[in-house]
Short mmCIF file of C-alpha atoms and ligand atoms in Angstrom, two decimals:
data_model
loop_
_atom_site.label_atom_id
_atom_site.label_comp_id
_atom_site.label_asym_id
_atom_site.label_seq_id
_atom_site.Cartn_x
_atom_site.Cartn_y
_atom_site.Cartn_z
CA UNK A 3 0.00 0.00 0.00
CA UNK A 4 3.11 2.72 0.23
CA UNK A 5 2.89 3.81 -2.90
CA UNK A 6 -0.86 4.40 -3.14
CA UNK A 7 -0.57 6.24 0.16
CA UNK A 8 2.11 7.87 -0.33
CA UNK A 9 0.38 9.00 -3.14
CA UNK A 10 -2.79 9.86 -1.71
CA UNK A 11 -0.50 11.95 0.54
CA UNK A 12 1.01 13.72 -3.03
CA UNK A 13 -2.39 14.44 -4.19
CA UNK A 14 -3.66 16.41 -0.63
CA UNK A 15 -0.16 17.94 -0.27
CA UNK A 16 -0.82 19.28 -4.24
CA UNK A 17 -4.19 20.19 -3.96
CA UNK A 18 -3.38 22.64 -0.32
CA UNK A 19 -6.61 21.63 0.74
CA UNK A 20 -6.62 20.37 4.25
CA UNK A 21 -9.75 20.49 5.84
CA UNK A 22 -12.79 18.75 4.24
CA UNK A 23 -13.07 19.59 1.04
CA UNK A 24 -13.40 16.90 -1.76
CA UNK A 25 -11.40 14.36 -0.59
CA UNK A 26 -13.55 14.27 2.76
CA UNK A 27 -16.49 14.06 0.80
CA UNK A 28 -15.62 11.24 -1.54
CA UNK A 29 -14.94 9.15 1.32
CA UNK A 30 -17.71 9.79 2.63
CA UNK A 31 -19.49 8.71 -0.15
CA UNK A 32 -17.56 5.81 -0.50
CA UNK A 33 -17.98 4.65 3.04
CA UNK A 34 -21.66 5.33 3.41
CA UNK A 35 -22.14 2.71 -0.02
CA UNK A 36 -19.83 0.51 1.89
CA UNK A 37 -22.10 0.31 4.66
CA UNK A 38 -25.42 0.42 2.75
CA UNK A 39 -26.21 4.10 4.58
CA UNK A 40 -27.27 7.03 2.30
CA UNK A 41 -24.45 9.40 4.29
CA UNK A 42 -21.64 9.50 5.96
CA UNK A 43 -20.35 12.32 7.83
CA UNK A 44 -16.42 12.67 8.18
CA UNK A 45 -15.34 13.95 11.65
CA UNK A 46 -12.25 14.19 14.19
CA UNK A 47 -12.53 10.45 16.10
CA UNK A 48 -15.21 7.82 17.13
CA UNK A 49 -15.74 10.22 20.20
CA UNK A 50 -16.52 12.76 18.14
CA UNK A 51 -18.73 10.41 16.12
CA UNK A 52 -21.09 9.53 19.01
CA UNK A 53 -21.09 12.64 20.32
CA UNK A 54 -22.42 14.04 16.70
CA UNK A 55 -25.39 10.65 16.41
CA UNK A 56 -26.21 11.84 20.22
CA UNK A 57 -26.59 15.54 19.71
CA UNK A 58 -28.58 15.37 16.18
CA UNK A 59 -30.72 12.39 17.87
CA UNK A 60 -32.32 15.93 19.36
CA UNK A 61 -31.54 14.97 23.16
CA UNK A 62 -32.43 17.00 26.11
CA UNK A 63 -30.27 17.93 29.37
CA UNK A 64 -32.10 15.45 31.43
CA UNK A 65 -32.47 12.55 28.47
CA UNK A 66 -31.47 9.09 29.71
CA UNK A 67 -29.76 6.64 27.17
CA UNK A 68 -29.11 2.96 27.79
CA UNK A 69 -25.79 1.87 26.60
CA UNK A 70 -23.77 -1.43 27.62
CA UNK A 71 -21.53 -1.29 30.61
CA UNK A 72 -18.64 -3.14 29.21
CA UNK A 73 -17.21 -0.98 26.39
CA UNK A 74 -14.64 1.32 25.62
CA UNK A 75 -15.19 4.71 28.06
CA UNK A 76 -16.03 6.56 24.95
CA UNK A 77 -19.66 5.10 25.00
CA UNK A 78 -20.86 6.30 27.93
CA UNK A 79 -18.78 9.00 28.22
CA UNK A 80 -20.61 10.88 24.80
CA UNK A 81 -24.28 10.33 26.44
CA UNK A 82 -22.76 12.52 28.88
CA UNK A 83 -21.05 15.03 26.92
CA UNK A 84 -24.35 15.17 25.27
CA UNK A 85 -26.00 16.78 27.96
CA UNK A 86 -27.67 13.15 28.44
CA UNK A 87 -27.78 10.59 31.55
CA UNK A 88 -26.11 7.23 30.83
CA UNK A 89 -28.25 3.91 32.19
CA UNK A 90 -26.57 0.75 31.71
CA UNK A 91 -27.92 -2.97 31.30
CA UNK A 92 -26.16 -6.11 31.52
CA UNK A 93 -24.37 -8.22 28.74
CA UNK A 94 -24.59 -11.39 27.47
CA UNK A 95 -21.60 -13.61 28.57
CA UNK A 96 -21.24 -15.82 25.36
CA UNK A 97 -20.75 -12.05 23.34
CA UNK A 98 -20.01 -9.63 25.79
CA UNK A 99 -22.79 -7.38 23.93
CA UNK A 100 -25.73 -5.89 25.62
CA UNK A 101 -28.32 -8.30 26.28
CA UNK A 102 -31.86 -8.28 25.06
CA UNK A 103 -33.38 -9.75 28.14
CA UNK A 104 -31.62 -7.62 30.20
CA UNK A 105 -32.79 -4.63 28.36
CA UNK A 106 -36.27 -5.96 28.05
CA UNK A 107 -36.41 -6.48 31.90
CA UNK A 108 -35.35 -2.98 32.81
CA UNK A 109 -37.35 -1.28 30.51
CA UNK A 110 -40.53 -3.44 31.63
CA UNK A 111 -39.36 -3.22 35.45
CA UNK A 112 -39.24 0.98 35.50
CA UNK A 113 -40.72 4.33 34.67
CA UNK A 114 -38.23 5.78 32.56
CA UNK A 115 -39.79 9.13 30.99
CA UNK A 116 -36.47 10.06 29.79
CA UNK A 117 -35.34 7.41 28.32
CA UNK A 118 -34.68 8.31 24.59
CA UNK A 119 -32.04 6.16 22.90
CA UNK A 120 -30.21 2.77 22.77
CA UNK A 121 -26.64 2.89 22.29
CA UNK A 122 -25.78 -0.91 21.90
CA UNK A 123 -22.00 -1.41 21.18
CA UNK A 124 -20.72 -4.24 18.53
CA UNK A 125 -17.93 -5.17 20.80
CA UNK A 126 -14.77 -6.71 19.29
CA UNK A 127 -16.30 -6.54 15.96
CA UNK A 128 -19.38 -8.46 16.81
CA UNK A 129 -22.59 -6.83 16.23
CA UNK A 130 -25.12 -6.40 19.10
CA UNK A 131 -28.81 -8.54 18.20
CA UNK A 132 -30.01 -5.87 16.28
CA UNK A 133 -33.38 -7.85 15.94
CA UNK A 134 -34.02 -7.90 19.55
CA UNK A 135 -33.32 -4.40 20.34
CA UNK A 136 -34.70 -3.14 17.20
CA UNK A 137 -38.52 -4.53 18.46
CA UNK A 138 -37.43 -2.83 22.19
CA UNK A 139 -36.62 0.34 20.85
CA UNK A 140 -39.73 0.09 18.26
CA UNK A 141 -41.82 -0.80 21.29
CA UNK A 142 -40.63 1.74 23.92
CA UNK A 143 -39.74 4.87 21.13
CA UNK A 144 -36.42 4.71 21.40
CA UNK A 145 -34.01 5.80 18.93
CA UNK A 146 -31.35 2.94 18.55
CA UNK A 147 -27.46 4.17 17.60
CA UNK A 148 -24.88 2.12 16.70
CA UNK A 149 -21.55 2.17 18.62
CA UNK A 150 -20.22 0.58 15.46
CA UNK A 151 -16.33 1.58 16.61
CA UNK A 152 -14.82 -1.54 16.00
CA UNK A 153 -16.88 -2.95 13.78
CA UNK A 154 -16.75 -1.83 10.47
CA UNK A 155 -17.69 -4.58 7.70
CA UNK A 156 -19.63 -6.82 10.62
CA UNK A 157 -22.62 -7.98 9.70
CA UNK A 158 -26.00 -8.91 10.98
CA UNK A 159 -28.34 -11.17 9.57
CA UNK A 160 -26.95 -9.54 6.24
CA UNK A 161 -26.96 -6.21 7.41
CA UNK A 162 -24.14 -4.08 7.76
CA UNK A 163 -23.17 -2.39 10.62
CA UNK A 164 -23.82 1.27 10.47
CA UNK A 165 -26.53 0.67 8.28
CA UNK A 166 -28.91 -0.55 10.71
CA UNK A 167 -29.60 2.52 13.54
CA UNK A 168 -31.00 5.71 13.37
CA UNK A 169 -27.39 6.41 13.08
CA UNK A 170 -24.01 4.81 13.80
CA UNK A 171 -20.51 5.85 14.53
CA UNK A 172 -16.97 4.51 13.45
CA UNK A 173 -13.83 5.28 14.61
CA UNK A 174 -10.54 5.12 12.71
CA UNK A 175 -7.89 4.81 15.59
CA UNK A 176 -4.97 3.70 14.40
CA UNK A 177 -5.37 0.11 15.75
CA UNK A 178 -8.86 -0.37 14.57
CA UNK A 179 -9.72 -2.55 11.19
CA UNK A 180 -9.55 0.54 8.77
CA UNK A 181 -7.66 2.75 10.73
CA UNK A 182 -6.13 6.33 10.02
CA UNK A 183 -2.83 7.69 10.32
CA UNK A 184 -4.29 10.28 13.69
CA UNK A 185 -7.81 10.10 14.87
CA UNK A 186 -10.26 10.12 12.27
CA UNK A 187 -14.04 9.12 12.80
CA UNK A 188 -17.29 9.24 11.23
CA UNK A 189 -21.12 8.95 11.59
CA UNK A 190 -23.21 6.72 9.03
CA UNK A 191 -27.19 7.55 8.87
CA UNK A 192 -30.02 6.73 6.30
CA UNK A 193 -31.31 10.30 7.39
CA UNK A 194 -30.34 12.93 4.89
CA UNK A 195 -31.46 15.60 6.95
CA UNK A 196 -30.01 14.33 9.86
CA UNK A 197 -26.69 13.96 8.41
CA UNK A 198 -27.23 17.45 6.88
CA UNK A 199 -27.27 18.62 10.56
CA UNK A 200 -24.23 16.82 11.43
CA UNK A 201 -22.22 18.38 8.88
CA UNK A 202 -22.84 21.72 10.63
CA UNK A 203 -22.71 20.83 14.31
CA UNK A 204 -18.69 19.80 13.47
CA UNK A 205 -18.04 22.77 11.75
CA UNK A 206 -19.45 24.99 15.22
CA UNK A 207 -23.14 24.65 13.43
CA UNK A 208 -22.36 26.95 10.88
CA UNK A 209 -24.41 26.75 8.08
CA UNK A 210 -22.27 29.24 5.80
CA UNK A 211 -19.61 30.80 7.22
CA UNK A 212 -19.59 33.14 10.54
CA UNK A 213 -23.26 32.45 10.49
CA UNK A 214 -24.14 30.29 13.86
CA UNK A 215 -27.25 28.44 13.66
CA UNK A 216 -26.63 26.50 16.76
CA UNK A 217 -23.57 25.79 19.32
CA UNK A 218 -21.54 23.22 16.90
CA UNK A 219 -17.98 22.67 17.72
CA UNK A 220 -14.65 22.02 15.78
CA UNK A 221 -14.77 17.84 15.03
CA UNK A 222 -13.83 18.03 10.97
CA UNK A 223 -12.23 15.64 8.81
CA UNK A 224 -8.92 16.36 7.61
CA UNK A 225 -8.18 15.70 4.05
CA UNK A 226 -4.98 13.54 4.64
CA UNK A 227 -6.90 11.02 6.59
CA UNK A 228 -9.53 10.62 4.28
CA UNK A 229 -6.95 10.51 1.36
CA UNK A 230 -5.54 7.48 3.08
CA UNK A 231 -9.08 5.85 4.69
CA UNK A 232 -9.79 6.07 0.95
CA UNK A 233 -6.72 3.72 -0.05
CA UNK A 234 -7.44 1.61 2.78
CA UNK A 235 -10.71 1.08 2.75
CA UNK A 236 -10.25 -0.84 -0.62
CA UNK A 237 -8.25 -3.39 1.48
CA UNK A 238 -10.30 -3.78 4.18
CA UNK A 239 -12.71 -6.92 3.26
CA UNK A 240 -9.67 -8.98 2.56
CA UNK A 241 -8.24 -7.44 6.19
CA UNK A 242 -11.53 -8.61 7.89
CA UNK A 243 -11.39 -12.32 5.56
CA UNK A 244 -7.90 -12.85 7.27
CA UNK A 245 -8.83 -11.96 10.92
CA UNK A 246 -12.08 -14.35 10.39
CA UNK A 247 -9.63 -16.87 8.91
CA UNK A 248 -6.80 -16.27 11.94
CA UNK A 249 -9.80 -16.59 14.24
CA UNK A 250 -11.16 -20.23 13.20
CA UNK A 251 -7.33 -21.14 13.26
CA UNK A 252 -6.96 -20.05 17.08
CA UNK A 253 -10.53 -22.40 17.51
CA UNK A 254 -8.75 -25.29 16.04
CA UNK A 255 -5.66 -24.89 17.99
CA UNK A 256 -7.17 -24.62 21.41
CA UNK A 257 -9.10 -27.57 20.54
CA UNK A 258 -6.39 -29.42 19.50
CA UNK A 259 -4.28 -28.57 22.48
CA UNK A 260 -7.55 -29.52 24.63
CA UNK A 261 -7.95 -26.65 26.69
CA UNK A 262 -11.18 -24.70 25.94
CA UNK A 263 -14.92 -24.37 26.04
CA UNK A 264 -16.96 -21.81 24.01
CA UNK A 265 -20.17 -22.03 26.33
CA UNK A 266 -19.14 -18.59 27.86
CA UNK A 267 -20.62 -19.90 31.05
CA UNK A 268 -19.24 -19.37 34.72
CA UNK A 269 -19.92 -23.51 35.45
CA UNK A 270 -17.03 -24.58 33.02
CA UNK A 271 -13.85 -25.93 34.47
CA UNK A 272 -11.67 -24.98 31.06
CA UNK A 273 -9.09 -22.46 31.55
CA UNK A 274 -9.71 -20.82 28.38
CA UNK A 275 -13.25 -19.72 27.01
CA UNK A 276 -13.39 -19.25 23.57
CA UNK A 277 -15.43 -16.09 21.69
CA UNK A 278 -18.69 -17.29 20.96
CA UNK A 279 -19.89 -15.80 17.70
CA UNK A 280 -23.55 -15.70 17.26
CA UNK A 281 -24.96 -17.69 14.19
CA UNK A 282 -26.67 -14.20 12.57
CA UNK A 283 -23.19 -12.45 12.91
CA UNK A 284 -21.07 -12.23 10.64
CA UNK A 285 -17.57 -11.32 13.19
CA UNK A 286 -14.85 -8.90 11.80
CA UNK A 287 -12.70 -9.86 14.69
CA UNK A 288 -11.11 -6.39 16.14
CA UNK A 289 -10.20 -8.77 18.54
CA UNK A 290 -10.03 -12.46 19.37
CA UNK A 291 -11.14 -12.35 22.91
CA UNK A 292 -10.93 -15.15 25.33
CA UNK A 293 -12.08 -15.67 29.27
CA UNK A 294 -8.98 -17.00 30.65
CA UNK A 295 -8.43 -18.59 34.46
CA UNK A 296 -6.12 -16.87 36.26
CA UNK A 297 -5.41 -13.84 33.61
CA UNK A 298 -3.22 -11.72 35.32
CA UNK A 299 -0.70 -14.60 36.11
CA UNK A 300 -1.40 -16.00 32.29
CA UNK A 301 -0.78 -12.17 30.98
CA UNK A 302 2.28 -11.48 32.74
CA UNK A 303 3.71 -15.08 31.38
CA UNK A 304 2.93 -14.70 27.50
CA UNK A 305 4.68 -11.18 28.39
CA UNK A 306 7.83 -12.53 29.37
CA UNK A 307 7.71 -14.97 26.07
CA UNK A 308 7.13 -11.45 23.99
CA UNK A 309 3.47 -11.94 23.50
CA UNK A 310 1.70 -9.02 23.52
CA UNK A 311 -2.14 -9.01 24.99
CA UNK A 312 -4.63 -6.78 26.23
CA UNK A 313 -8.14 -5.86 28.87
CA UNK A 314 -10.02 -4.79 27.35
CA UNK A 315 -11.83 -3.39 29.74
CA UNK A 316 -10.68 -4.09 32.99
CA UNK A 317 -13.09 -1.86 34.70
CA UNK A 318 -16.79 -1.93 33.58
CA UNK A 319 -18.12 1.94 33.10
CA UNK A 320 -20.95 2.08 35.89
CA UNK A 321 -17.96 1.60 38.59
CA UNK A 322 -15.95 4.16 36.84
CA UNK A 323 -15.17 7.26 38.91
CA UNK A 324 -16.51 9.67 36.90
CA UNK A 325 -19.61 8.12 36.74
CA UNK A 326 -20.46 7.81 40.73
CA UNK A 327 -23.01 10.32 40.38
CA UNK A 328 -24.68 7.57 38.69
CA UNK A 329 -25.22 6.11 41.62
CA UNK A 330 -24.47 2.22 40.60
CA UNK A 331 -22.40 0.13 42.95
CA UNK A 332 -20.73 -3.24 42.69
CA UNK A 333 -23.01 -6.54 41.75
CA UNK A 334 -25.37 -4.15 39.61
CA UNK A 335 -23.79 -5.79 36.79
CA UNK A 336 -22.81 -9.45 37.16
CA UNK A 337 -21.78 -10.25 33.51
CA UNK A 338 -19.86 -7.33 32.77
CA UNK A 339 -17.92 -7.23 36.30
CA UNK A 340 -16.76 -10.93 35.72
CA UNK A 341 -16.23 -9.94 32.07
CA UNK A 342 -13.79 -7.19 33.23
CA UNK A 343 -11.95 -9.32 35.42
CA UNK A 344 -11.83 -12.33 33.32
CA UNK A 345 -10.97 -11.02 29.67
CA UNK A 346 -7.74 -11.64 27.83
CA UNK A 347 -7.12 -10.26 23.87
CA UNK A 348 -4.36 -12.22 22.38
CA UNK A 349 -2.89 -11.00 19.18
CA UNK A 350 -4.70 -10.56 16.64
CA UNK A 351 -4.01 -8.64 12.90
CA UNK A 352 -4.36 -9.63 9.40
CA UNK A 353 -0.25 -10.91 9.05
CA UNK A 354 -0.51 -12.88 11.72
CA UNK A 355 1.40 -15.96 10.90
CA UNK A 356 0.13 -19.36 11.88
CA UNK A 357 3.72 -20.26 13.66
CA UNK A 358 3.78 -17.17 16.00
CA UNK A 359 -0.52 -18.29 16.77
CA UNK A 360 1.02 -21.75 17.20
CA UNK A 361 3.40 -20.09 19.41
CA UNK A 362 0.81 -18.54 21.54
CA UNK A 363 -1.60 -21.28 22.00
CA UNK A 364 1.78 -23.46 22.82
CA UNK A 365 2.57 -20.81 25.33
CA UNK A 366 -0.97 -20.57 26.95
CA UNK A 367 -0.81 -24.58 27.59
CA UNK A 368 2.39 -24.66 29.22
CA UNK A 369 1.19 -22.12 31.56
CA UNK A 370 -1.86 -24.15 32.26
CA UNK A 371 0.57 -27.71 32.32
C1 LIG B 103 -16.49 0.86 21.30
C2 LIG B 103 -15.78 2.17 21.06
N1 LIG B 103 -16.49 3.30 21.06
C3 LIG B 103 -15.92 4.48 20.83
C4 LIG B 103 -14.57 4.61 20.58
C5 LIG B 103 -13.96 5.96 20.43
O1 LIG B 103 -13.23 6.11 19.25
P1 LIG B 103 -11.97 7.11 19.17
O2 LIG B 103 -10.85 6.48 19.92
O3 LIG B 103 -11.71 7.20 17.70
O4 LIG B 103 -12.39 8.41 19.74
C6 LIG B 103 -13.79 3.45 20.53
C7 LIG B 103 -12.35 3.50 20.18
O5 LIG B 103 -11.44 3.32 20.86
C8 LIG B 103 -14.41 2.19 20.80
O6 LIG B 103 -13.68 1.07 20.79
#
């Protein structure tokens, strides 16, 4: 790819046009077909993103918005930068995603005036069930938004993540699946008019310029990013083909080594639990996540072999600091607290070789041996 980005680079530098512009909007273009949305708005990072699906979802200081407790900060943290309340419900333990029945059970159990949007996440590059919450947030008026961050090409039932919301944001961080060269994000929508309002809230919700509509705020797109997105995001099916591909292999390799279960259950005695991937998804793999016994030991051994791994998250969001004002406490959320304490990411990128996974699945049993 150095040549083509290098000169995507070329053409930006050539052009002096930094900021939006044409390059921005191509890739727009080109990323809302990839998704199956009718727009795509360019802006500054997947924070940015969710901030810009929360603010033009009209919300109110005062608006609640359910959201999963075991994600990235970034998804609660917009509600609240929003102006907006975050409420969390538990996830499912075989995908880590927000769980229907959990959902369904608050919003049956409580009065929640407020409560004006779903944010379900597609964690690791799974998509949340869609189906399910679609039918809640039919039934109860909600307007559902896609934390699509890592998930970009994921599929469910057929449908394509960020095509399936109200709206749905992406982020480009340089270690996601199509990834920029800085922070770059964006927000998909099938709502013209709503994505017509996005482009001026990140611009400072200027319609033309020095004329203020509304309070926007600076989240563009620069041009260089989108140059490069735009090389990239040619690649990025075949990038998603050979995380699927390294995925199956780790399956096969715990299974050969005998050491796993994929029931994502508390009951089983394996020391590794293997991602579960629903049958209606179709999983881009941001990351191969397992449950492991005893992480921490097990994390600080593939470390001294040169393994690299990762929480991801260690600590759910309702027992985050910021968020005491929240007023959750510990045991609110069963799944996601032993989620956060039992989660291990082992490499995972589209050159992984099989001999360095052999390597780590060797290295994971003699820890357990
Ligand atoms: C689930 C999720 N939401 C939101 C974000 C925020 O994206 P960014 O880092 O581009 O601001 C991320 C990225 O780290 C993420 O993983």
């Amino acid at each position: 790819m150095r040549a083509e980005v290098l000169a995507a680079v070329g053409r930006v530098c050539a052009s002096q046009h930094y900021i939006l512009g044409s390059e921005v909007e191509t890739f727009e273009h080109e990323l809302a077909e990839f998704c199956g949305a009718s727009d795509a708005v360019g802006c500054a990072s997947g924070t940015d993103a969710l901030w810009l699906a929360l603010a033009a979802a009209g919300l109110q200081p005062g608006d609640l918005v359910l959201t999963s407790p075991f994600s990235f900060f970034a998804s609660a943290s917009a509600i609240a930068r929003a102006g907006a309340r975050p409420l969390f419900a538990d996830i499912d333990p075989r995908t880590f995603n927000l769980d229907p029945a959990q959902v369904e059970s608050f919003l049956r159990g409580s009065r929640r005036d407020k409560l004006r949007a779903m944010l379900p996440v597609h964690l690791y590059g799974q998509c949340a069930d869609m189906d399910s919450l679609q039918l809640l947030a039919d039934e109860f008026r909600l307007t559902l938004i896609e934390d699509a961050a890592q998930a970009i090409g994921a599929r469910w039932k057929g449908r394509t993540a960020g095509s399936m919301g109200v709206s749905a944001a992406f982020s480009f961080y340089p270690t996601k699946n199509l990834s920029a060269y800085g922070d770059a994000g964006l927000v998909t929508t099938n709502d013209p008019e709503m994505a017509a309002h996005m482009r001026r809230l990140r611009n400072h919700g200027s319609p033309r310029r020095y004329i203020h509509e509304e309070l926007g705020w600076n989240s563009r797109l620069d041009a260089m990013q989108a140059a490069i997105l735009r090389v990239k995001l040619k690649y990025v099916e075949g990038w998603n083909e050979a995380r699927r591909r390294r995925a199956a292999r780790y399956d096969q390799l715990f299974a050969a080594a005998g050491m796993t279960s994929t029931d994502g259950q508390p009951e089983s005695t394996a020391p590794i639990q293997l991602p579960l991937t629903s049958a209606q998804a179709h999983h881009v793999f941001h990351q191969y996540v397992v449950r492991a016994f005893r992480r921490d030991e097990l994390r600080e051994f593939l470390s001294a072999r040169g393994i690299g791994t990762e929480i991801y998250y260690p600590l759910p969001l309702h027992l985050q600091p910021c968020f005491v004002y929240l007023g959750y406490r510990e045991g609110d959320f069963p799944q996601a607290e032993r989620a956060a304490k039992e989660v291990l990411a082992l490499p995972m990128f589209s050159e992984l070789t099989e001999d360095e996974q052999r390597w780590v699945v060797k290295s994971i049993a003699d820890f357990y041996c």
